[in-house]
Coordinates of C-alpha atoms and ligand atoms in Angstrom, one line a residue:
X1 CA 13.9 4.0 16.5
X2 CA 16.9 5.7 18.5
X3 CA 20.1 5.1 16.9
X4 CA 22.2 2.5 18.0
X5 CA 25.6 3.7 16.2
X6 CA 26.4 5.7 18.8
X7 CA 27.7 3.7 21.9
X8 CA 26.6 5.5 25.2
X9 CA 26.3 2.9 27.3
X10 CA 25.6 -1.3 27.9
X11 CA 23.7 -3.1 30.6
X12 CA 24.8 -6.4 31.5
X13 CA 22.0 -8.9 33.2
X14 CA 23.8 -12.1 34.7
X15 CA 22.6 -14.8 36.1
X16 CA 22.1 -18.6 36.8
X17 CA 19.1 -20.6 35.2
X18 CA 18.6 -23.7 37.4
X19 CA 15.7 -26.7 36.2
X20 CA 13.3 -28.0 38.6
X21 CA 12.0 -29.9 36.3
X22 CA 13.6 -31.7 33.1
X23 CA 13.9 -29.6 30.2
X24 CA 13.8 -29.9 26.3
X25 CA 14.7 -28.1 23.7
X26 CA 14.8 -30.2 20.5
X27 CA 18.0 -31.1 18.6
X28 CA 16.5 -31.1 15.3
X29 CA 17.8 -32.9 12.2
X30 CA 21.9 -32.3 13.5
X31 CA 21.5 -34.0 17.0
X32 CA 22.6 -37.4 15.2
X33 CA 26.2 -36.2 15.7
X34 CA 25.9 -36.9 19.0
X35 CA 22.6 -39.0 20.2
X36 CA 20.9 -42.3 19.0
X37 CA 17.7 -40.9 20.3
X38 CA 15.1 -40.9 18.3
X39 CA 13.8 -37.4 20.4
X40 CA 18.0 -36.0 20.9
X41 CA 17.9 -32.5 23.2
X42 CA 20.0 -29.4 21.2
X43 CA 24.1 -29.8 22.4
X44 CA 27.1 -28.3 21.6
X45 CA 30.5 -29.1 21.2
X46 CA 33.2 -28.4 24.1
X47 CA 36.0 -28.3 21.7
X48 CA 38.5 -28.5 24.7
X49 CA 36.7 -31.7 26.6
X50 CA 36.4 -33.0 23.4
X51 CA 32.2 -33.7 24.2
X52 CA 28.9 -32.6 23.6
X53 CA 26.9 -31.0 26.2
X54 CA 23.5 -29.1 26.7
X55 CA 22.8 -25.6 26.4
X56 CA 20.3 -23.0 26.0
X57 CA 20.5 -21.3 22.6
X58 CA 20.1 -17.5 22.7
X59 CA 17.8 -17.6 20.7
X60 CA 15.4 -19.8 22.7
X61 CA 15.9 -17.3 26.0
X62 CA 15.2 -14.6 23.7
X63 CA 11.9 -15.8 22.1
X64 CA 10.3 -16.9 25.7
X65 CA 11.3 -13.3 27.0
X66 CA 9.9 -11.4 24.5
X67 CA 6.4 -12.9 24.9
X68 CA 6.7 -12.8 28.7
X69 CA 7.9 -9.2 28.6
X70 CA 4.8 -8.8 26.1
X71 CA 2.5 -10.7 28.3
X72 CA 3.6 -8.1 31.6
X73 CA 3.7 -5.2 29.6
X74 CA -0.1 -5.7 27.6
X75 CA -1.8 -6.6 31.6
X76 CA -1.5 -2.9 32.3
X77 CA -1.7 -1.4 29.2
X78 CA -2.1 -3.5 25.6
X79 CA -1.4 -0.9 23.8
X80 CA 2.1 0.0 25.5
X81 CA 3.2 -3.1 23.1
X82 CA 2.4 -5.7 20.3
X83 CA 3.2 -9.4 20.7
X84 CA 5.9 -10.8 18.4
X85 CA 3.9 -14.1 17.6
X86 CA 0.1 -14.0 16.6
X87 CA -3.0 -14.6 14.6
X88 CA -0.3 -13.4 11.6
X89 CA 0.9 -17.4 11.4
X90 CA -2.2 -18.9 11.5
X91 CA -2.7 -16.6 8.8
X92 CA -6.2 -14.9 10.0
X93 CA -4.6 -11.6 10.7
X94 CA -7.0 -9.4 12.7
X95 CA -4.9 -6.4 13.2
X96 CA -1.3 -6.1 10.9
X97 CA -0.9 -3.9 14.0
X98 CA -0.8 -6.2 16.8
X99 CA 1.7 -8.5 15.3
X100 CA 5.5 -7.2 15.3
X101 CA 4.4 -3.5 14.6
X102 CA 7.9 -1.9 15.0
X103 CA 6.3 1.5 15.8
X104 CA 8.4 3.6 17.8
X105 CA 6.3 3.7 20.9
X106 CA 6.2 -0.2 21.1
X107 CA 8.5 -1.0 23.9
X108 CA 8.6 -4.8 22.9
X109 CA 10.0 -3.8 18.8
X110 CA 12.4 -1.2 20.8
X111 CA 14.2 -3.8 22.9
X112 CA 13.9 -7.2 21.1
X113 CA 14.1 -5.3 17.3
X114 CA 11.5 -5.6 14.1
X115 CA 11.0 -5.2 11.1
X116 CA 11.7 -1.3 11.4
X117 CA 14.8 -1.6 13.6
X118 CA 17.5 -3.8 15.1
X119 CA 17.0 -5.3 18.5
X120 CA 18.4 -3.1 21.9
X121 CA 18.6 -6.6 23.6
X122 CA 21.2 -9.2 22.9
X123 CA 21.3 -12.7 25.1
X124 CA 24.1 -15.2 24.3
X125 CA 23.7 -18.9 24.2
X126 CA 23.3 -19.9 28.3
X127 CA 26.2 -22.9 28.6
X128 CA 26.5 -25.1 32.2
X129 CA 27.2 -23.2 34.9
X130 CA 30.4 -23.6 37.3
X131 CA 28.8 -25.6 39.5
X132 CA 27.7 -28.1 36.9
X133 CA 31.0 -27.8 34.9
X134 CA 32.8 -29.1 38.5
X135 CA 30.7 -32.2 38.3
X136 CA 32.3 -35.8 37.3
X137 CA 29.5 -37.7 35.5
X138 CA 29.3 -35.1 32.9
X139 CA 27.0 -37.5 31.1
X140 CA 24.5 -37.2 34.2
X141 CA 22.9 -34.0 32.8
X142 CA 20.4 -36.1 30.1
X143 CA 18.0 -38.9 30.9
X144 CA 15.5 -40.5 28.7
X145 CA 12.2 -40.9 29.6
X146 CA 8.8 -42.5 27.8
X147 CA 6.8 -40.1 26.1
X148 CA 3.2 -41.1 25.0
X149 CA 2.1 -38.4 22.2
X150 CA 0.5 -37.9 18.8
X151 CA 2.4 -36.1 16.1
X152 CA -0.5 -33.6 16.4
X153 CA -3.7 -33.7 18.2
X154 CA -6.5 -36.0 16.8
X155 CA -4.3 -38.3 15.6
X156 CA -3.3 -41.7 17.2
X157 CA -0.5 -42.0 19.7
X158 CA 2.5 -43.7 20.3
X159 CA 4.6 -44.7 22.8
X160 CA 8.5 -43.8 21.7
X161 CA 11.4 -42.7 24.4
X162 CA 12.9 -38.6 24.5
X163 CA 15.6 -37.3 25.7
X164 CA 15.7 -34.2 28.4
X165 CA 18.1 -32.4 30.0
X166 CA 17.6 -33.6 34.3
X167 CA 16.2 -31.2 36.7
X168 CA 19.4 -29.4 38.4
X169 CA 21.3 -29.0 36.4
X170 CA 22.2 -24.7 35.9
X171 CA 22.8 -22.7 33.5
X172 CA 25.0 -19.3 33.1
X173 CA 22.8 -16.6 31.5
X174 CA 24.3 -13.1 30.0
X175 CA 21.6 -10.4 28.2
X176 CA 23.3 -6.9 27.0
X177 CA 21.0 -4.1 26.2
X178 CA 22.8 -1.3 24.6
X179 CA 22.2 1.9 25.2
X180 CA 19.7 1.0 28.0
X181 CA 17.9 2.4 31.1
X182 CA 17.2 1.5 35.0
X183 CA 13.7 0.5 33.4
X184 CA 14.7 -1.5 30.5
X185 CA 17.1 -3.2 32.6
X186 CA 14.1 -3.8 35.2
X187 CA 11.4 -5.2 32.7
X188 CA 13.8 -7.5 31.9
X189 CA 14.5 -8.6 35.3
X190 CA 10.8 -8.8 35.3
X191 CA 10.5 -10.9 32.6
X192 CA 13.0 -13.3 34.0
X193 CA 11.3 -13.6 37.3
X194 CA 8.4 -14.8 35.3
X195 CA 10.2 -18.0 35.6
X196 CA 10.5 -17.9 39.8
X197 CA 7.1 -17.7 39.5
X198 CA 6.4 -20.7 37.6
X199 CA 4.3 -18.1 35.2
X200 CA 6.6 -19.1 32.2
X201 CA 8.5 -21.9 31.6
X202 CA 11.8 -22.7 29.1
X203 CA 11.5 -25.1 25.8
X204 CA 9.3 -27.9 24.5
X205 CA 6.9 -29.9 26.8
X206 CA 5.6 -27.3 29.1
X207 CA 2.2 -28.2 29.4
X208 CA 3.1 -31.5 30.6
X209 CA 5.6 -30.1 33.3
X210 CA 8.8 -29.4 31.6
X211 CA 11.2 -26.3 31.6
X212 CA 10.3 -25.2 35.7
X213 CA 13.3 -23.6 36.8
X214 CA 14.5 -20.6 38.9
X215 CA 16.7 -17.8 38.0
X216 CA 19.5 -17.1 41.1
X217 CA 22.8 -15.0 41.5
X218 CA 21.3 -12.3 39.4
X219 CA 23.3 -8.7 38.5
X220 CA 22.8 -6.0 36.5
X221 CA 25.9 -3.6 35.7
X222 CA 25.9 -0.7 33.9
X223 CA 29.3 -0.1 31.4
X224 CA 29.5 3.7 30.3
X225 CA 31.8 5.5 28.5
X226 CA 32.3 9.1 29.9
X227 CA 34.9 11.1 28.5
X228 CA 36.3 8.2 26.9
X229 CA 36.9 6.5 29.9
X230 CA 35.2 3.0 30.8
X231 CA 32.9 2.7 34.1
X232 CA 31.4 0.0 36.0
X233 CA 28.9 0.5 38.1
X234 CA 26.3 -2.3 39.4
X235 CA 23.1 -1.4 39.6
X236 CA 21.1 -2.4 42.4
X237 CA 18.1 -4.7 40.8
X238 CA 15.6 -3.7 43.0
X239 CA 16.0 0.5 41.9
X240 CA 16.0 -1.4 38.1
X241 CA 12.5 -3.1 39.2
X242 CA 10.9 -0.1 40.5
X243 CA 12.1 1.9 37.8
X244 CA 10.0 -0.5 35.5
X245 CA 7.0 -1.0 38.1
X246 CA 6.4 2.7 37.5
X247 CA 6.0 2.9 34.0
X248 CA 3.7 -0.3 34.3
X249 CA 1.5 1.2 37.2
X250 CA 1.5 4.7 34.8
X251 CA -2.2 6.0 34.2
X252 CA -3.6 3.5 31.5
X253 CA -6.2 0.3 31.2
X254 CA -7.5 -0.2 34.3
X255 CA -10.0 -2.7 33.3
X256 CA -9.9 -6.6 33.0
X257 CA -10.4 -7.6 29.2
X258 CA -11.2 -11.0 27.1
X259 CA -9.1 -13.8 28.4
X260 CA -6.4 -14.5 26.2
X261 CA -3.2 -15.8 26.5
X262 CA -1.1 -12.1 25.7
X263 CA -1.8 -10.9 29.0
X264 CA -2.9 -12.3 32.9
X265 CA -6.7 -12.4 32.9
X266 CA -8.7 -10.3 36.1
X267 CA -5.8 -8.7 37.8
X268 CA -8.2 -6.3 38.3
X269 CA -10.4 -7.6 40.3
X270 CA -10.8 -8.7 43.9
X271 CA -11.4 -12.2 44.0
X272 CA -13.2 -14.0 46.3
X273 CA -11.2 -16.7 47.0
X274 CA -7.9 -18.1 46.0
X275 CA -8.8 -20.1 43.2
X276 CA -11.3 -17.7 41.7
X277 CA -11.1 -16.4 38.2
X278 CA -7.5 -15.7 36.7
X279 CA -4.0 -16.9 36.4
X280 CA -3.1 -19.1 39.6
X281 CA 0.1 -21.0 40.4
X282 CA -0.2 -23.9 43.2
X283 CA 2.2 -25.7 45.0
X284 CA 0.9 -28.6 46.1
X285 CA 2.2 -31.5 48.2
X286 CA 1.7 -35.0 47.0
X287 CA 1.8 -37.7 49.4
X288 CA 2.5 -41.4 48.6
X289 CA -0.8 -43.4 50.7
X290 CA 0.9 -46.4 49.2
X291 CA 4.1 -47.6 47.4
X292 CA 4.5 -45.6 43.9
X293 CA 6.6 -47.2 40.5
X294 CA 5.7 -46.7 37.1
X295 CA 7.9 -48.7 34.4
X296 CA 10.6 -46.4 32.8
X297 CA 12.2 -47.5 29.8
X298 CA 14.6 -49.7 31.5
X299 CA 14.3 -49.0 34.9
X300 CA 11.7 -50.5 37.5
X301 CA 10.2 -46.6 37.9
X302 CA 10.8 -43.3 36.2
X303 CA 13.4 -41.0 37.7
X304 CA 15.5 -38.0 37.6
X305 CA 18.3 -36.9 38.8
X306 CA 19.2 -40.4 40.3
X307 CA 15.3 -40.1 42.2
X308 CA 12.0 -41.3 41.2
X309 CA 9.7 -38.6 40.1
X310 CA 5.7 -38.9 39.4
X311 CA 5.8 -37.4 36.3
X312 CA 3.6 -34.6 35.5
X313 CA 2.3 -36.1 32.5
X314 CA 0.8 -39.1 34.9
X315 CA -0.7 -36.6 37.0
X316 CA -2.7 -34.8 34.0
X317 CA -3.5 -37.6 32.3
X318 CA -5.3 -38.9 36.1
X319 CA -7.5 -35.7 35.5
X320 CA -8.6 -35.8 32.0
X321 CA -9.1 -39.5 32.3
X322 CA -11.5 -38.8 35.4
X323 CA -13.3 -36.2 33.8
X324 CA -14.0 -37.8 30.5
X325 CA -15.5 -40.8 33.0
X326 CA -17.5 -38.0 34.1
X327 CA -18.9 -36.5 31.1
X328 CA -17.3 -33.8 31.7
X329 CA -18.4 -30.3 29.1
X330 CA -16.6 -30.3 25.6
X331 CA -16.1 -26.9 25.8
X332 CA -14.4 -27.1 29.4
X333 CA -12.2 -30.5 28.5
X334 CA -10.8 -27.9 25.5
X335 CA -10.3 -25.4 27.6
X336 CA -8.4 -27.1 30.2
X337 CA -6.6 -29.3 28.0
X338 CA -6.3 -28.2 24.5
X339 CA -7.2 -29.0 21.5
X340 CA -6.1 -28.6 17.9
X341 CA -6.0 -24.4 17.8
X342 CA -5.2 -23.9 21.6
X343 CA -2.9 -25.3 23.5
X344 CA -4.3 -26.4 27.4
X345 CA -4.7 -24.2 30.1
X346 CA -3.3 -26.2 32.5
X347 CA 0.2 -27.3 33.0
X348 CA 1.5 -30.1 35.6
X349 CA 4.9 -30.3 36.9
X350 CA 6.9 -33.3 37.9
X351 CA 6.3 -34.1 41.8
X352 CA 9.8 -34.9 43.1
X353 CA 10.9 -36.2 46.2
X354 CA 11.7 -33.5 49.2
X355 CA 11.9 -36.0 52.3
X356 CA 14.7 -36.0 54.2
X357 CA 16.0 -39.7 54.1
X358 CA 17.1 -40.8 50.7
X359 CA 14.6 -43.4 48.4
X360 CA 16.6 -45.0 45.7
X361 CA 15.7 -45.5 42.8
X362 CA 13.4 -48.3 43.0
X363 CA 9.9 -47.2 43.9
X364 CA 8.8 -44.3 46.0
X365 CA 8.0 -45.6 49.8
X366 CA 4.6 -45.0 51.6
X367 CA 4.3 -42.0 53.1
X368 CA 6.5 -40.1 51.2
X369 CA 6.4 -36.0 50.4
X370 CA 6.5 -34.6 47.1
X371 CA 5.8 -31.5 45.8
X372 CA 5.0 -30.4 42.8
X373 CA 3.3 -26.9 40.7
X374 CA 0.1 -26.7 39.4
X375 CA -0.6 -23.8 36.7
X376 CA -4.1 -22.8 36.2
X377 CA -3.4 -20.5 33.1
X378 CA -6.5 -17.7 32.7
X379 CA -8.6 -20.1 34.2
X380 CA -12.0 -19.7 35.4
X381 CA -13.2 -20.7 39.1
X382 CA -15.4 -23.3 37.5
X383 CA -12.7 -24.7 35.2
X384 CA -10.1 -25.0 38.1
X385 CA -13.2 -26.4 40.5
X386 CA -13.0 -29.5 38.0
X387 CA -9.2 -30.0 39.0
X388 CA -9.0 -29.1 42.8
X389 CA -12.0 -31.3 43.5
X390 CA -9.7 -34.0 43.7
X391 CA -7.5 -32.8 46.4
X392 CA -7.2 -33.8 49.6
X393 CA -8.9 -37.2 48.9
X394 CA -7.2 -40.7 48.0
X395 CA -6.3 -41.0 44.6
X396 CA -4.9 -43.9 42.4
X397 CA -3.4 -41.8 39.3
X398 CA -2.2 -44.6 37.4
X399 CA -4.1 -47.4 35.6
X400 CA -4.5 -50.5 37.5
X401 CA -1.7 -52.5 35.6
X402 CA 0.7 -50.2 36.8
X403 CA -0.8 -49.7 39.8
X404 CA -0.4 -53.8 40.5
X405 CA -4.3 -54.3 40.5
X406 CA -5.8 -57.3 39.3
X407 CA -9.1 -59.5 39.3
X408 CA -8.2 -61.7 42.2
X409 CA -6.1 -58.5 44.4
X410 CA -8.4 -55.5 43.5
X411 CA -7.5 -54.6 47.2
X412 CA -3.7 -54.5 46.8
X413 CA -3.6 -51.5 44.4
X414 CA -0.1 -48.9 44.5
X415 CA 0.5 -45.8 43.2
X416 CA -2.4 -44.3 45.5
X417 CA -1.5 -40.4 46.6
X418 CA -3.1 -37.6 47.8
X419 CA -2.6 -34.1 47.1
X420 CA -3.1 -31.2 49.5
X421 CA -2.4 -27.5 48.7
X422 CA 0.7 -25.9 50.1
X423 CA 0.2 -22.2 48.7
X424 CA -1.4 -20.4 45.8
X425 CA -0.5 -17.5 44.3
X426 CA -3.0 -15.6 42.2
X427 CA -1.5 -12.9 39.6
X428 CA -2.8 -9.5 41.2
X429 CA -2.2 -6.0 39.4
X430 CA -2.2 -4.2 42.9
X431 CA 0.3 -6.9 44.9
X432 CA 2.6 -7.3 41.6
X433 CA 3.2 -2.9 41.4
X434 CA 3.6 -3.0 45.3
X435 CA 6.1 -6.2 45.5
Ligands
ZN1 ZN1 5.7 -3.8 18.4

């Protein structure tokens, strides 16, 4: 490990973190300080407002960029790096070596630290940004929402009410690497990309479409010391990307291996067609063929950010429920969504309104637009086949209760939609080095 005792110089990575969908990060046994919810989101105390509001620890931003960085860096060459969580906590260690290794050449130990060296890469806690800080209703940043889960998978479920943090509302981001480089600077940058393109997502409840968000207003400056005078100088973040594209693209694996979750699956190849084999992100539009609600806690439908949502969870739970009607393959309901050692392999956003006239918040009208993002995770053509076959056909994705149907109406059903593909974007070794 280089020394960091010696202060040459410090990169500073800034930037905004905006949700697109609801967040949550848990508040843990402390949260009763400030929230009778029985599921409270992590806030802190604004000493000066005299209130509690959301934030992103450090800690969390930390932990998610590490694997993503890990993820990148492992596509185009697994041995350029180890992954910081493994097969070590489930305690059937493979490799001692693939788990936090802190070897020197491990560019994942060098920047986020192990058990060999401290960590190059520092991120502070992410607090509201301006923008959010400006607003009124301070208060307007959580909602509460029904959550239908089982403690763990297998065992019954229950119906109980969670608290998120609402899809808009920013966050201001700060990461220091000392003693850094153009292409330390740039994985990073890389890494946080990850998250404009929906490959990674922040906090608890991803598979069911939280923690979507976009980084904007990044910067990178550089702070040196030369002659014991202080400079600033900004560095442009596209030299800082290229800088790290070309120790990705360097000579290495060139081949696609076993599909597993530390790196994207068939980069390699050429694929047929857009949904072929490998990791795929959709954006899809859903349109309302009839009047959508379904029940909130109190209010007539579920909403967010003062509009109603479908909420990803709905969406899923349309699929699995279809394809269990169908029969569907053990191994391919496991693989899509989980089971006890895995998690799923797909994940669902919320579909939120983008019309032009506003809705309310009562129901969503017929003929609505939403949109909404569709992971397909290391999936193969086969597996997503079982999803997409359900586009661009009339669907009702909610049971018929909620959907208003009855014995004597059977013809009067809501909550009827149909989704259509707006673009795809398939993880490609060849257009990721070149973008
Ligand atoms: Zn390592």
């Amino acid at each position: 490990m280089e020394s960091l005792d010696r202060f040459s110089n410090r990169y500073v990575i800034e930037g905004d973190i905006e949700l697109k969908t609801p967040m949550r990060i848990g508040g843990g046994q402390n949260a009763a300080m400030y929230s009778l919810s029985p599921a409270p989101v992590i806030e802190c105390y604004d000493a000066g407002l005299g209130i509690f509001e959301p934030y992103i620890p450090g800690s969390s931003l930390k932990g998610v960029l590490r694997s993503t960085l890990e993820r990148i860096v492992r596509t185009f060459d697994e041995s350029a790096c180890c992954v910081s969580v493994g097969d070590k906590e489930e305690g059937t260690v493979k490799n001692e070596e693939t788990v936090l290794c802190g070897n020197e050449s491990c560019i994942s130990c060098r920047l986020f630290g192990s058990k060999n060296g401290g960590a190059k890469v520092r991120i502070r806690d992410a607090h509201l940004s301006d923008d959010c800080r400006a607003m009124e209703d301070r208060r307007g940043f959580l909602r509460e929402q029904p959550h239908f889960g089982s403690p763990r998978p297998g065992t019954p479920g229950q119906m109980r009410p969670e608290e998120s943090v609402s899809s808009g509302t920013a966050f201001r981001f700060r990461i220091d690497i000392d003693n850094g480089t153009d292409k330390e600077a740039g994985l990073i940058m890389l890494a946080l990309l990850e998250f404009n393109e929906h490959r990674v997502h922040l906090g608890g409840g991803s598979t069911r479409g939280h923690g979507f968000c976009f980084i904007k207003k990044g910067s990178i400056t550089r702070i040196s010391i030369v002659d014991g005078v202080i400079t600033r100088d900004k560095r442009p973040i596209k030299d800082c990307i290229s800088a790290a594209k070309v120790y990705l693209g360097k000579p290495g694996r060139r081949n696609d291996g076993e599909r597993s979750f530390d790196r994207y699956w068939k980069v390699f190849s050429e694929p047929s067609d857009r949904f072929d084999d490998g990791h795929v992100v959709a954006t899809l539009i859903v349109t309302c063929k009839s009047e959508f609600s379904m029940k909130g806690l109190d209010e007539p439908t579920v909403t967010n950010g003062l509009e109603p949502v479908i909420p990803g969870s709905t969406i899923k739970g349309f699929f699995r429920h279809k394809l269990e009607q169908r029969e569907t393959n053990q191994v391919i309901m496991d693989s899509i969504f989980g089971e006890l050692h895995q998690r799923g392999r797909l994940i669902v956003s919320d579909a939120w309104y983008v019309g032009k006239k506003g809705i309310g918040d009562e129901s969503i009208p017929k003929d609505s637009p939403l949109r909404m993002f569709m992971v397909f995770d290391n999936m193969t053509r086969d597996e997503i086949g079982h999803i997409t076959q359900f586009f661009d056909s009339k669907i009702q994705i909610t049971g018929n209760t909620s959907a208003g149907m009855t014995r004597n109406s059977p013809g009067n059903g809501k909550n009827l939609v149909e989704i259509t593909v707006e673009k795809v974007s398939r993880f490609s070794a060849s257009e990721y080095l070149a973008g």
